[in-house]
CSV table of C-alpha atoms and ligand atoms in Angstrom, one decimal:
chain,number,residue,atom,x,y,z
A,1,UNK,CA,-0.3,0.3,0.0
A,2,UNK,CA,1.0,3.5,-1.1
A,3,UNK,CA,2.0,6.0,2.1
A,4,UNK,CA,-1.0,8.1,0.5
A,5,UNK,CA,-3.2,5.6,0.8
A,6,UNK,CA,-2.1,4.0,4.0
A,7,UNK,CA,-2.5,7.7,5.4
A,8,UNK,CA,-5.8,8.3,3.9
A,9,UNK,CA,-7.4,4.8,5.1
A,10,UNK,CA,-5.5,5.3,8.7
A,11,UNK,CA,-7.3,8.7,9.2
A,12,UNK,CA,-10.5,7.9,8.0
A,13,UNK,CA,-10.9,5.4,10.8
A,14,UNK,CA,-11.0,8.1,12.9
A,15,UNK,CA,-14.3,9.6,11.5
A,16,UNK,CA,-15.8,6.2,9.9
A,17,UNK,CA,-18.2,5.8,12.7
A,18,UNK,CA,-19.5,8.9,12.6
A,19,UNK,CA,-20.4,9.4,9.2
A,20,UNK,CA,-23.4,11.0,8.8
A,21,UNK,CA,-22.4,13.4,11.3
A,22,UNK,CA,-19.5,14.0,9.1
A,23,UNK,CA,-22.0,14.5,6.5
A,24,UNK,CA,-24.5,16.7,8.2
A,25,UNK,CA,-21.5,18.6,9.0
A,26,UNK,CA,-20.0,18.5,5.3
A,27,UNK,CA,-23.4,19.6,3.3
A,28,UNK,CA,-24.0,23.0,6.1
A,29,UNK,CA,-20.6,24.1,5.7
A,30,UNK,CA,-20.9,24.2,2.0
A,31,UNK,CA,-24.2,25.6,1.8
A,32,UNK,CA,-23.7,28.2,5.0
A,33,UNK,CA,-20.5,29.4,2.8
A,34,UNK,CA,-22.0,29.3,-1.0
A,35,UNK,CA,-25.5,29.5,-0.1
A,36,UNK,CA,-26.0,29.4,-4.3
A,37,UNK,CA,-24.2,25.8,-4.0
A,38,UNK,CA,-27.7,24.8,-2.7
A,39,UNK,CA,-29.4,24.9,-5.6
A,40,UNK,CA,-27.3,22.4,-7.6
A,41,UNK,CA,-28.5,19.8,-5.1
A,42,UNK,CA,-32.1,18.0,-5.5
A,43,UNK,CA,-35.1,19.4,-3.3
A,44,UNK,CA,-35.2,16.4,-0.9
A,45,UNK,CA,-32.1,15.9,0.7
A,46,UNK,CA,-31.4,13.6,3.5
A,47,UNK,CA,-28.3,13.1,4.7
A,48,UNK,CA,-28.3,9.2,4.7
A,49,UNK,CA,-29.0,9.6,1.0
A,50,UNK,CA,-26.9,12.0,-0.3
A,51,UNK,CA,-24.9,10.9,-2.5
A,52,UNK,CA,-21.9,13.6,-2.9
A,53,UNK,CA,-19.6,13.4,0.3
A,54,UNK,CA,-19.9,9.0,0.4
A,55,UNK,CA,-18.9,9.3,-3.1
A,56,UNK,CA,-16.1,11.6,-2.8
A,57,UNK,CA,-14.6,9.0,0.4
A,58,UNK,CA,-14.8,6.1,-2.1
A,59,UNK,CA,-13.1,7.7,-5.1
A,60,UNK,CA,-10.1,9.3,-2.6
A,61,UNK,CA,-10.0,5.6,-0.6
A,62,UNK,CA,-9.8,4.0,-4.5
A,63,UNK,CA,-7.1,6.1,-5.5
A,64,UNK,CA,-4.5,3.2,-5.9
A,65,UNK,CA,-6.4,1.5,-8.7
A,66,UNK,CA,-4.4,3.1,-11.5
A,67,UNK,CA,-6.2,0.8,-14.1
A,68,UNK,CA,-10.1,2.1,-13.7
A,69,UNK,CA,-9.2,5.5,-12.3
A,70,UNK,CA,-8.5,7.7,-15.2
A,71,UNK,CA,-11.2,6.9,-17.1
A,72,UNK,CA,-13.7,6.3,-14.7
A,73,UNK,CA,-12.5,10.1,-12.8
A,74,UNK,CA,-12.5,11.7,-16.7
A,75,UNK,CA,-16.2,10.3,-16.8
A,76,UNK,CA,-17.3,11.4,-13.5
A,77,UNK,CA,-16.2,15.0,-14.3
A,78,UNK,CA,-17.7,14.9,-17.8
A,79,UNK,CA,-20.9,14.0,-16.1
A,80,UNK,CA,-20.9,16.4,-13.4
A,81,UNK,CA,-21.0,19.1,-16.1
A,82,UNK,CA,-25.4,17.8,-15.9
A,83,UNK,CA,-25.6,19.1,-12.1
A,84,UNK,CA,-24.2,22.5,-13.6
A,85,UNK,CA,-20.5,22.2,-11.4
A,86,UNK,CA,-18.3,24.9,-12.0
A,87,UNK,CA,-14.3,25.0,-11.6
A,88,UNK,CA,-14.9,27.2,-9.1
A,89,UNK,CA,-17.1,24.6,-7.0
A,90,UNK,CA,-14.2,22.2,-6.5
A,91,UNK,CA,-12.7,24.4,-4.4
A,92,UNK,CA,-15.4,25.0,-1.9
A,93,UNK,CA,-16.2,21.5,-1.9
A,94,UNK,CA,-12.8,20.9,-1.1
A,95,UNK,CA,-12.5,23.1,1.3
A,96,UNK,CA,-16.0,21.9,3.2
A,97,UNK,CA,-14.4,18.3,2.8
A,98,UNK,CA,-11.8,19.0,4.9
A,99,UNK,CA,-13.0,21.1,7.4
A,100,UNK,CA,-15.6,18.2,8.2
A,101,UNK,CA,-12.8,15.6,8.6
A,102,UNK,CA,-11.3,18.0,11.3
A,103,UNK,CA,-14.3,19.1,13.1
A,104,UNK,CA,-15.1,15.2,13.7
A,105,UNK,CA,-11.6,13.6,13.7
A,106,UNK,CA,-10.7,14.5,17.4
A,107,UNK,CA,-7.2,15.1,19.0
A,108,UNK,CA,-5.4,12.1,16.5
A,109,UNK,CA,-6.1,14.1,13.6
A,110,UNK,CA,-2.2,15.5,12.4
A,111,UNK,CA,-1.3,17.6,9.3
A,112,UNK,CA,0.0,14.9,7.8
A,113,UNK,CA,-3.8,13.6,7.6
A,114,UNK,CA,-4.9,16.8,6.7
A,115,UNK,CA,-2.4,17.0,3.4
A,116,UNK,CA,-2.8,13.1,2.5
A,117,UNK,CA,-6.1,14.0,2.0
A,118,UNK,CA,-5.7,17.7,0.3
A,119,UNK,CA,-3.4,16.1,-2.3
A,120,UNK,CA,-5.5,13.3,-3.1
A,121,UNK,CA,-8.8,15.7,-3.3
A,122,UNK,CA,-6.9,17.5,-5.4
A,123,UNK,CA,-5.8,14.9,-7.7
A,124,UNK,CA,-9.5,13.7,-8.1
A,125,UNK,CA,-10.8,17.2,-9.0
A,126,UNK,CA,-7.7,17.5,-11.3
A,127,UNK,CA,-9.1,14.4,-13.5
A,128,UNK,CA,-12.7,15.5,-13.4
A,129,UNK,CA,-12.5,18.6,-14.6
A,130,UNK,CA,-9.8,17.7,-17.4
A,131,UNK,CA,-12.9,15.2,-18.3
A,132,UNK,CA,-15.0,18.0,-18.3
A,133,UNK,CA,-13.3,20.2,-20.0
A,134,UNK,CA,-12.5,17.6,-23.1
A,135,UNK,CA,-16.0,17.0,-23.6
A,136,UNK,CA,-17.3,18.5,-26.5
A,137,UNK,CA,-20.7,17.1,-26.0
A,138,UNK,CA,-23.6,19.3,-24.4
A,139,UNK,CA,-24.0,18.8,-20.2
A,140,UNK,CA,-27.3,16.9,-21.2
A,141,UNK,CA,-30.3,16.1,-23.9
A,142,UNK,CA,-33.7,17.2,-23.6
A,143,UNK,CA,-35.7,14.1,-24.8
A,144,UNK,CA,-39.5,13.6,-25.5
A,145,UNK,CA,-41.3,10.6,-24.1
A,146,UNK,CA,-43.1,8.9,-26.8
A,147,UNK,CA,-44.7,5.8,-25.6
A,148,UNK,CA,-45.0,5.1,-22.0
A,149,UNK,CA,-46.4,1.4,-21.7
A,150,UNK,CA,-47.2,-0.4,-18.2
A,151,UNK,CA,-46.0,-4.0,-18.5
A,152,UNK,CA,-46.5,-5.4,-14.7
A,153,UNK,CA,-47.5,-3.6,-11.6
A,154,UNK,CA,-43.9,-1.9,-11.2
A,155,UNK,CA,-42.6,-1.7,-14.6
A,156,UNK,CA,-42.7,0.3,-17.6
A,157,UNK,CA,-41.1,0.3,-20.7
A,158,UNK,CA,-40.8,3.8,-22.1
A,159,UNK,CA,-39.4,5.2,-25.5
A,160,UNK,CA,-38.2,8.4,-25.8
A,161,UNK,CA,-36.1,10.6,-28.8
A,162,UNK,CA,-33.8,13.2,-27.7
A,163,UNK,CA,-34.3,16.7,-29.9
A,164,UNK,CA,-30.5,16.4,-31.1
A,165,UNK,CA,-28.8,13.0,-31.6
A,166,UNK,CA,-27.4,11.3,-28.8
A,167,UNK,CA,-24.3,8.8,-29.5
A,168,UNK,CA,-24.2,5.8,-27.7
A,169,UNK,CA,-23.3,2.5,-28.0
A,170,UNK,CA,-25.2,-1.0,-27.1
A,171,UNK,CA,-25.1,-1.9,-23.6
A,172,UNK,CA,-24.4,1.5,-22.3
A,173,UNK,CA,-26.6,3.5,-19.4
A,174,UNK,CA,-27.6,7.4,-19.1
A,175,UNK,CA,-28.5,9.3,-16.2
A,176,UNK,CA,-32.0,10.3,-16.6
A,177,UNK,CA,-34.1,13.6,-15.0
A,178,UNK,CA,-37.8,13.7,-14.4
A,179,UNK,CA,-39.3,17.3,-14.2
A,180,UNK,CA,-41.4,15.5,-11.3
A,181,UNK,CA,-38.1,15.5,-9.1
A,182,UNK,CA,-35.9,18.8,-10.6
A,183,UNK,CA,-32.1,17.5,-10.0
A,184,UNK,CA,-32.2,13.7,-9.1
A,185,UNK,CA,-30.6,11.9,-11.6
A,186,UNK,CA,-30.5,8.5,-11.8
A,187,UNK,CA,-28.9,5.9,-14.2
A,188,UNK,CA,-31.3,3.9,-16.6
A,189,UNK,CA,-29.7,1.5,-19.4
A,190,UNK,CA,-30.6,2.0,-23.1
A,191,UNK,CA,-32.6,-1.1,-24.1
A,192,UNK,CA,-31.9,-1.0,-27.9
A,193,UNK,CA,-28.9,-0.3,-30.1
A,194,UNK,CA,-28.4,3.0,-31.9
A,195,UNK,CA,-31.2,3.1,-34.2
A,196,UNK,CA,-31.8,5.4,-37.4
A,197,UNK,CA,-34.8,7.2,-35.6
A,198,UNK,CA,-33.0,7.9,-32.7
A,199,UNK,CA,-35.5,6.9,-30.4
A,200,UNK,CA,-33.8,5.3,-27.1
A,201,UNK,CA,-36.0,2.6,-24.9
A,202,UNK,CA,-35.7,2.2,-21.4
A,203,UNK,CA,-36.8,-0.3,-19.0
A,204,UNK,CA,-37.8,0.9,-15.4
A,205,UNK,CA,-38.7,-0.9,-12.3
A,206,UNK,CA,-40.7,1.5,-9.8
A,207,UNK,CA,-38.8,0.8,-6.4
A,208,UNK,CA,-40.6,1.2,-3.6
A,209,UNK,CA,-40.5,4.5,-1.9
A,210,UNK,CA,-37.7,5.1,-5.0
A,211,UNK,CA,-38.0,8.8,-6.1
A,212,UNK,CA,-37.1,8.7,-10.2
A,213,UNK,CA,-37.8,5.4,-10.8
A,214,UNK,CA,-41.9,5.6,-9.7
A,215,UNK,CA,-42.0,9.4,-11.1
A,216,UNK,CA,-40.8,7.4,-14.7
A,217,UNK,CA,-43.3,4.6,-14.1
A,218,UNK,CA,-46.5,5.9,-12.4
A,219,UNK,CA,-46.3,9.6,-13.7
A,220,UNK,CA,-44.2,10.2,-16.7
A,221,UNK,CA,-46.3,9.7,-20.0
A,222,UNK,CA,-45.8,10.9,-23.6
A,223,UNK,CA,-45.2,14.5,-24.6
A,224,UNK,CA,-43.3,15.0,-21.6
A,225,UNK,CA,-39.8,16.1,-21.6
A,226,UNK,CA,-36.9,14.3,-19.7
A,227,UNK,CA,-33.2,15.3,-19.6
A,228,UNK,CA,-30.6,12.8,-20.4
A,229,UNK,CA,-27.1,12.7,-19.8
A,230,UNK,CA,-24.2,11.6,-22.0
A,231,UNK,CA,-23.8,7.8,-22.1
A,232,UNK,CA,-21.4,5.6,-19.9
A,233,UNK,CA,-20.4,1.8,-19.1
A,234,UNK,CA,-18.3,-0.6,-21.1
A,235,UNK,CA,-20.6,-3.2,-20.8
A,236,UNK,CA,-20.5,-3.6,-24.9
A,237,UNK,CA,-19.8,-6.2,-27.4
A,238,UNK,CA,-16.3,-7.0,-28.7
A,239,UNK,CA,-16.9,-7.2,-32.0
A,240,UNK,CA,-13.3,-9.2,-32.7
A,241,UNK,CA,-14.3,-11.7,-30.4
A,242,UNK,CA,-15.6,-15.1,-32.0
A,243,UNK,CA,-16.6,-16.7,-28.5
A,244,UNK,CA,-20.6,-17.6,-28.1
A,245,UNK,CA,-22.3,-15.6,-25.9
A,246,UNK,CA,-24.2,-16.0,-22.5
A,247,UNK,CA,-26.2,-12.7,-21.4
A,248,UNK,CA,-27.6,-13.5,-17.6
A,249,UNK,CA,-30.5,-10.7,-16.8
A,250,UNK,CA,-32.3,-10.5,-13.7
A,251,UNK,CA,-35.8,-8.2,-14.0
A,252,UNK,CA,-35.2,-4.7,-15.7
A,253,UNK,CA,-31.3,-6.0,-16.0
A,254,UNK,CA,-33.0,-7.4,-19.3
A,255,UNK,CA,-32.8,-3.8,-20.8
A,256,UNK,CA,-28.6,-3.6,-21.4
A,257,UNK,CA,-28.8,-7.4,-22.8
A,258,UNK,CA,-32.0,-6.1,-25.2
A,259,UNK,CA,-29.4,-3.6,-26.7
A,260,UNK,CA,-26.8,-5.9,-27.1
A,261,UNK,CA,-29.1,-8.6,-28.7
A,262,UNK,CA,-30.5,-6.3,-30.7
A,263,UNK,CA,-26.6,-5.1,-31.9
A,264,UNK,CA,-26.2,-8.8,-32.8
A,265,UNK,CA,-29.6,-9.4,-34.8
A,266,UNK,CA,-27.5,-6.5,-37.1
A,267,UNK,CA,-24.3,-8.8,-38.2
A,268,UNK,CA,-24.3,-12.2,-36.2
A,269,UNK,CA,-23.9,-15.3,-38.3
A,270,UNK,CA,-21.7,-17.0,-36.3
A,271,UNK,CA,-21.9,-17.2,-32.3
A,272,UNK,CA,-24.6,-18.8,-30.4
A,273,UNK,CA,-26.0,-16.4,-28.0
A,274,UNK,CA,-28.0,-17.8,-24.7
A,275,UNK,CA,-30.2,-15.4,-22.7
A,276,UNK,CA,-30.9,-16.3,-19.2
A,277,UNK,CA,-33.9,-14.3,-17.9
A,278,UNK,CA,-34.7,-14.3,-14.4
A,279,UNK,CA,-37.4,-12.6,-12.3
A,280,UNK,CA,-39.5,-13.5,-9.1
A,281,UNK,CA,-42.3,-14.8,-11.2
A,282,UNK,CA,-44.5,-14.6,-14.3
A,283,UNK,CA,-45.6,-11.1,-14.1
A,284,UNK,CA,-41.9,-9.5,-14.1
A,285,UNK,CA,-40.6,-11.9,-17.0
A,286,UNK,CA,-42.1,-8.6,-18.9
A,287,UNK,CA,-40.4,-8.6,-21.9
A,288,UNK,CA,-40.6,-12.6,-22.4
A,289,UNK,CA,-43.1,-12.6,-25.2
A,290,UNK,CA,-40.8,-10.0,-27.3
A,291,UNK,CA,-37.6,-12.6,-26.6
A,292,UNK,CA,-39.2,-15.5,-27.7
A,293,UNK,CA,-40.2,-14.1,-30.7
A,294,UNK,CA,-36.1,-13.0,-31.3
A,295,UNK,CA,-35.3,-16.1,-30.6
A,296,UNK,CA,-37.9,-18.1,-33.4
A,297,UNK,CA,-36.3,-15.6,-35.9
A,298,UNK,CA,-32.8,-16.0,-35.3
A,299,UNK,CA,-31.6,-19.7,-35.3
A,300,UNK,CA,-28.5,-18.1,-32.9
A,301,UNK,CA,-30.4,-17.0,-30.5
A,302,UNK,CA,-31.6,-18.9,-27.1
A,303,UNK,CA,-34.0,-17.4,-24.5
A,304,UNK,CA,-34.4,-19.3,-20.9
A,305,UNK,CA,-36.3,-17.6,-18.8
A,306,UNK,CA,-36.8,-18.8,-14.9
A,307,UNK,CA,-38.7,-17.5,-11.8
A,308,UNK,CA,-37.7,-17.6,-8.5
A,309,UNK,CA,-40.5,-17.3,-6.7
A,310,UNK,CA,-43.9,-18.7,-8.9
A,311,UNK,CA,-44.4,-22.5,-8.1
A,312,UNK,CA,-46.8,-23.0,-11.2
A,313,UNK,CA,-44.3,-21.3,-13.7
A,314,UNK,CA,-43.4,-23.9,-16.8
A,315,UNK,CA,-39.8,-23.4,-16.9
A,316,UNK,CA,-36.5,-23.3,-14.6
A,317,UNK,CA,-37.5,-22.5,-11.2
A,318,UNK,CA,-34.7,-20.9,-8.9
A,319,UNK,CA,-32.5,-18.1,-8.6
A,320,UNK,CA,-31.0,-17.3,-12.4
A,321,UNK,CA,-27.3,-18.0,-11.2
A,322,UNK,CA,-28.9,-21.4,-10.1
A,323,UNK,CA,-30.4,-21.8,-13.5
A,324,UNK,CA,-27.1,-21.0,-15.4
A,325,UNK,CA,-25.2,-23.8,-13.2
A,326,UNK,CA,-27.5,-26.2,-15.1
A,327,UNK,CA,-26.6,-25.4,-18.3
A,328,UNK,CA,-22.9,-25.1,-20.1
A,329,UNK,CA,-20.3,-26.1,-20.0
A,330,UNK,CA,-19.2,-22.4,-20.1
A,331,UNK,CA,-15.7,-22.2,-20.2
A,332,UNK,CA,-15.3,-20.6,-23.2
A,333,UNK,CA,-17.5,-18.0,-23.9
A,334,UNK,CA,-18.2,-14.2,-23.0
A,335,UNK,CA,-20.4,-13.4,-20.4
A,336,UNK,CA,-22.5,-10.2,-19.8
A,337,UNK,CA,-24.7,-10.0,-16.6
A,338,UNK,CA,-26.7,-7.5,-15.3
A,339,UNK,CA,-29.2,-6.8,-12.7
A,340,UNK,CA,-29.9,-6.0,-8.8
A,341,UNK,CA,-26.2,-5.8,-7.0
A,342,UNK,CA,-27.5,-9.1,-5.2
A,343,UNK,CA,-28.2,-10.7,-8.5
A,344,UNK,CA,-25.0,-9.7,-10.3
A,345,UNK,CA,-23.1,-11.0,-6.8
A,346,UNK,CA,-24.3,-14.1,-7.0
A,347,UNK,CA,-23.7,-14.6,-10.7
A,348,UNK,CA,-20.3,-13.8,-10.4
A,349,UNK,CA,-20.0,-16.1,-7.5
A,350,UNK,CA,-21.4,-18.9,-9.7
A,351,UNK,CA,-18.9,-18.0,-12.7
A,352,UNK,CA,-16.2,-18.2,-10.5
A,353,UNK,CA,-16.9,-21.3,-9.0
A,354,UNK,CA,-17.1,-22.2,-12.8
A,355,UNK,CA,-13.7,-21.0,-13.3
A,356,UNK,CA,-14.5,-18.6,-16.0
A,357,UNK,CA,-11.7,-15.9,-16.2
A,358,UNK,CA,-13.0,-12.6,-15.0
A,359,UNK,CA,-11.7,-10.9,-18.3
A,360,UNK,CA,-14.6,-12.4,-20.1
A,361,UNK,CA,-17.3,-11.4,-17.9
A,362,UNK,CA,-18.9,-7.9,-18.4
A,363,UNK,CA,-21.4,-6.4,-15.4
A,364,UNK,CA,-23.3,-3.3,-14.8
A,365,UNK,CA,-25.2,-4.1,-10.7
A,366,UNK,CA,-28.0,-1.6,-10.6
A,367,UNK,CA,-27.3,-0.8,-6.6
A,368,UNK,CA,-25.1,0.2,-4.2
B,401,FAD,C1,-25.2,1.4,-14.4
B,401,FAD,C2,-26.5,1.2,-14.0
B,401,FAD,C3,-28.2,1.1,-15.0
B,401,FAD,C4,-29.1,1.0,-14.2
B,401,FAD,N1,-29.9,0.4,-15.5
B,401,FAD,C5,-31.5,1.0,-14.9
B,401,FAD,C6,-32.5,-0.2,-15.6
B,401,FAD,O1,-32.3,-0.3,-17.0
B,401,FAD,N2,-33.5,0.3,-15.3
B,401,FAD,C7,-34.1,-0.1,-13.8
B,401,FAD,O2,-34.9,0.2,-13.6
B,401,FAD,N3,-33.5,0.6,-13.1
B,401,FAD,C8,-31.9,0.8,-13.4
B,401,FAD,N4,-31.0,1.2,-12.6
B,401,FAD,C9,-31.3,1.6,-11.6
B,401,FAD,C10,-31.4,3.0,-10.8
B,401,FAD,O3,-30.6,3.7,-11.6
B,401,FAD,C11,-32.1,3.4,-9.7
B,401,FAD,O4,-31.3,2.9,-8.7
B,401,FAD,C12,-33.3,3.0,-9.8
B,401,FAD,O5,-34.5,2.8,-10.7
B,401,FAD,C13,-34.1,3.5,-8.2
B,401,FAD,O6,-34.0,5.2,-7.9
B,401,FAD,P1,-35.0,5.6,-7.5
B,401,FAD,O7,-34.6,7.4,-7.4
B,401,FAD,O8,-36.3,5.5,-7.8
B,401,FAD,O9,-34.9,5.5,-6.0
B,401,FAD,P2,-33.9,6.0,-5.2
B,401,FAD,O10,-34.8,7.5,-4.4
B,401,FAD,O11,-33.0,6.2,-5.2
B,401,FAD,O12,-34.2,4.6,-3.6
B,401,FAD,C14,-33.4,3.5,-3.6
B,401,FAD,C15,-33.7,2.5,-2.7
B,401,FAD,O13,-34.1,3.6,-1.5
B,401,FAD,C16,-35.3,2.9,-1.2
B,401,FAD,N5,-36.1,4.5,-0.5
B,401,FAD,C17,-36.5,5.2,-0.9
B,401,FAD,N6,-36.3,6.0,0.0
B,401,FAD,C18,-36.0,5.8,1.1
B,401,FAD,C19,-36.2,6.5,2.7
B,401,FAD,N7,-36.1,7.5,2.9
B,401,FAD,N8,-35.1,5.6,2.8
B,401,FAD,C20,-34.7,5.0,3.0
B,401,FAD,N9,-34.8,4.1,1.9
B,401,FAD,C21,-35.6,4.2,1.1
B,401,FAD,C22,-36.4,2.6,-2.2
B,401,FAD,O14,-37.4,1.9,-2.1
B,401,FAD,C23,-35.1,1.6,-3.1
B,401,FAD,O15,-35.4,0.6,-2.7
B,401,FAD,C24,-29.3,1.2,-13.2
B,401,FAD,C25,-28.3,1.7,-12.2
B,401,FAD,C26,-27.0,1.4,-12.7
B,401,FAD,C27,-26.2,1.8,-11.3
B,402,HEM,C1,-13.3,15.2,-5.7
B,402,HEM,C2,-14.5,15.2,-6.2
B,402,HEM,C3,-16.1,14.6,-6.5
B,402,HEM,C4,-16.3,13.9,-6.3
B,402,HEM,C5,-15.6,12.2,-6.7
B,402,HEM,C6,-17.6,13.2,-6.7
B,402,HEM,C7,-18.3,12.1,-7.4
B,402,HEM,C8,-19.9,12.2,-7.3
B,402,HEM,C9,-20.5,10.8,-7.3
B,402,HEM,C10,-20.2,9.8,-8.1
B,402,HEM,C11,-21.6,11.4,-7.3
B,402,HEM,C12,-22.9,10.5,-8.1
B,402,HEM,C13,-23.3,10.2,-8.8
B,402,HEM,C14,-24.6,10.2,-9.8
B,402,HEM,O1,-25.5,9.7,-8.7
B,402,HEM,O2,-24.8,10.5,-10.7
B,402,HEM,C15,-21.7,12.9,-7.3
B,402,HEM,C16,-23.1,13.5,-7.3
B,402,HEM,C17,-22.9,14.9,-7.1
B,402,HEM,N1,-22.2,15.6,-7.1
B,402,HEM,FE1,-20.3,15.0,-7.0
B,402,HEM,N2,-18.2,14.6,-6.8
B,402,HEM,C18,-16.8,15.4,-6.5
B,402,HEM,C19,-17.2,17.1,-6.5
B,402,HEM,C20,-18.4,17.7,-6.7
B,402,HEM,C21,-18.5,19.4,-6.6
B,402,HEM,C22,-17.3,20.0,-6.6
B,402,HEM,C23,-20.1,19.8,-6.9
B,402,HEM,C24,-20.0,20.5,-6.8
B,402,HEM,C25,-21.1,21.1,-6.0
B,402,HEM,C26,-20.5,18.2,-6.9
B,402,HEM,C27,-21.9,17.8,-7.1
B,402,HEM,C28,-22.3,17.1,-7.1
B,402,HEM,C29,-24.2,17.1,-7.1
B,402,HEM,C30,-24.9,17.6,-7.5
B,402,HEM,C31,-24.3,15.3,-7.3
B,402,HEM,C32,-25.7,14.8,-6.6
B,402,HEM,C33,-25.9,14.4,-5.2
B,402,HEM,C34,-26.9,14.3,-5.2
B,402,HEM,O3,-28.0,13.2,-6.0
B,402,HEM,O4,-27.4,13.8,-3.9
B,402,HEM,N3,-19.8,16.9,-7.0
B,402,HEM,N4,-20.6,13.1,-7.0
């Protein structure tokens, strides 16, 4: 472990147990010294769910992961343009961060720790700003909702068209803001490959008391404008690979998988593609008829639906990762995994047990 990283981890233990208080103090400092910054943040903000401080701490703590770090931070800085963040804001946030740490760390806080956090923050802020400066895209696009279809109690499939073209790759996601929850942005995978008419499809599940997902499922309607930020993510197809493909989707985790399959329909002749689509019950297999239609049309595509909690379902029973393990062998395939964190973790564990090399697995987890 490098010296900087050791200092950061060591000093964080001094405040770790008081995280909520640190966060409360952090936002209070920031908004008291610069009230204009309050307007960048969501209207409802409770400290447990506010994202910025936790995100900074995570970024600082992962400083040592050189492989993903640059791309990730450049992307994050680019993405922060949607929040209207300017270079001056970085100084304000950096100062509030250090003041909050000092206020709660107690006597063991040292000049060395102070310097370590200041250095780490400066490195991160610089990379984020470089990403933002290099971006030639608009900070976000306005898009009009064209269709809105409820597919189950809490799932909707919607399509929208950005008012100006938005370039992306099949398998990527964008963050979305609705007029019902201003300044609250959440990630949603684009469920189609790029199309001539520029439309984007989203598959959204309203999560309990979740703000943005329930606005998209229950309130938004055709004609509404939403905002969509620049595409992110690397769960994309490698056209040079000749390996067969296995896609594992849980619930609306099907969205990016549908995009990959749509892309494959345009050029694939030689790769077998297996889609495992898992959900709790039949109703949540909201897009199965469409998948079956595709499988009937393309001989290289096979679809295995599975329900974890539906005794009457005719088909596979169990978690999708268990079902996946019943098929195979999977030693020589490219994998794409998408769904809730629990589902993705379970599937990665299964694949590790089956000794699939991790370089052949791409995944997106939908939650913390
Ligand atoms: C890369 C990526 C791609 C994604 N793609 C998709 C996709 O294609 N489709 C999709 O449906 N989702 C997708 N997601 C998930 C999506 O971004 C959101 O996390 C999800 O829609 C929930 O957002 P929300 O604002 O509705 O819920 P939030 O308000 O963020 O709430 C999240 C959770 O906390 C609970 N909660 C809400 N309020 C409270 C409270 N006051 N106290 C405690 N708990 C509370 C909610 O019930 C919910 O379980 C993706 C996520 C990522 C990271
Ligand atoms: C080291 C610097 C920073 C890091 C690592 C960082 C990281 C993050 C991350 C990962 C998120 C969550 C992403 C998302 O929800 O889309 C976030 C959200 C946010 N960030 Fe930053 N950020 C930094 C600096 C800043 C600065 C300087 C500002 C300007 C005030 C800012 C404003 C915001 C806002 C408004 C949100 C949304 C908050 C919410 O929804 O609760 N960030 N940040």
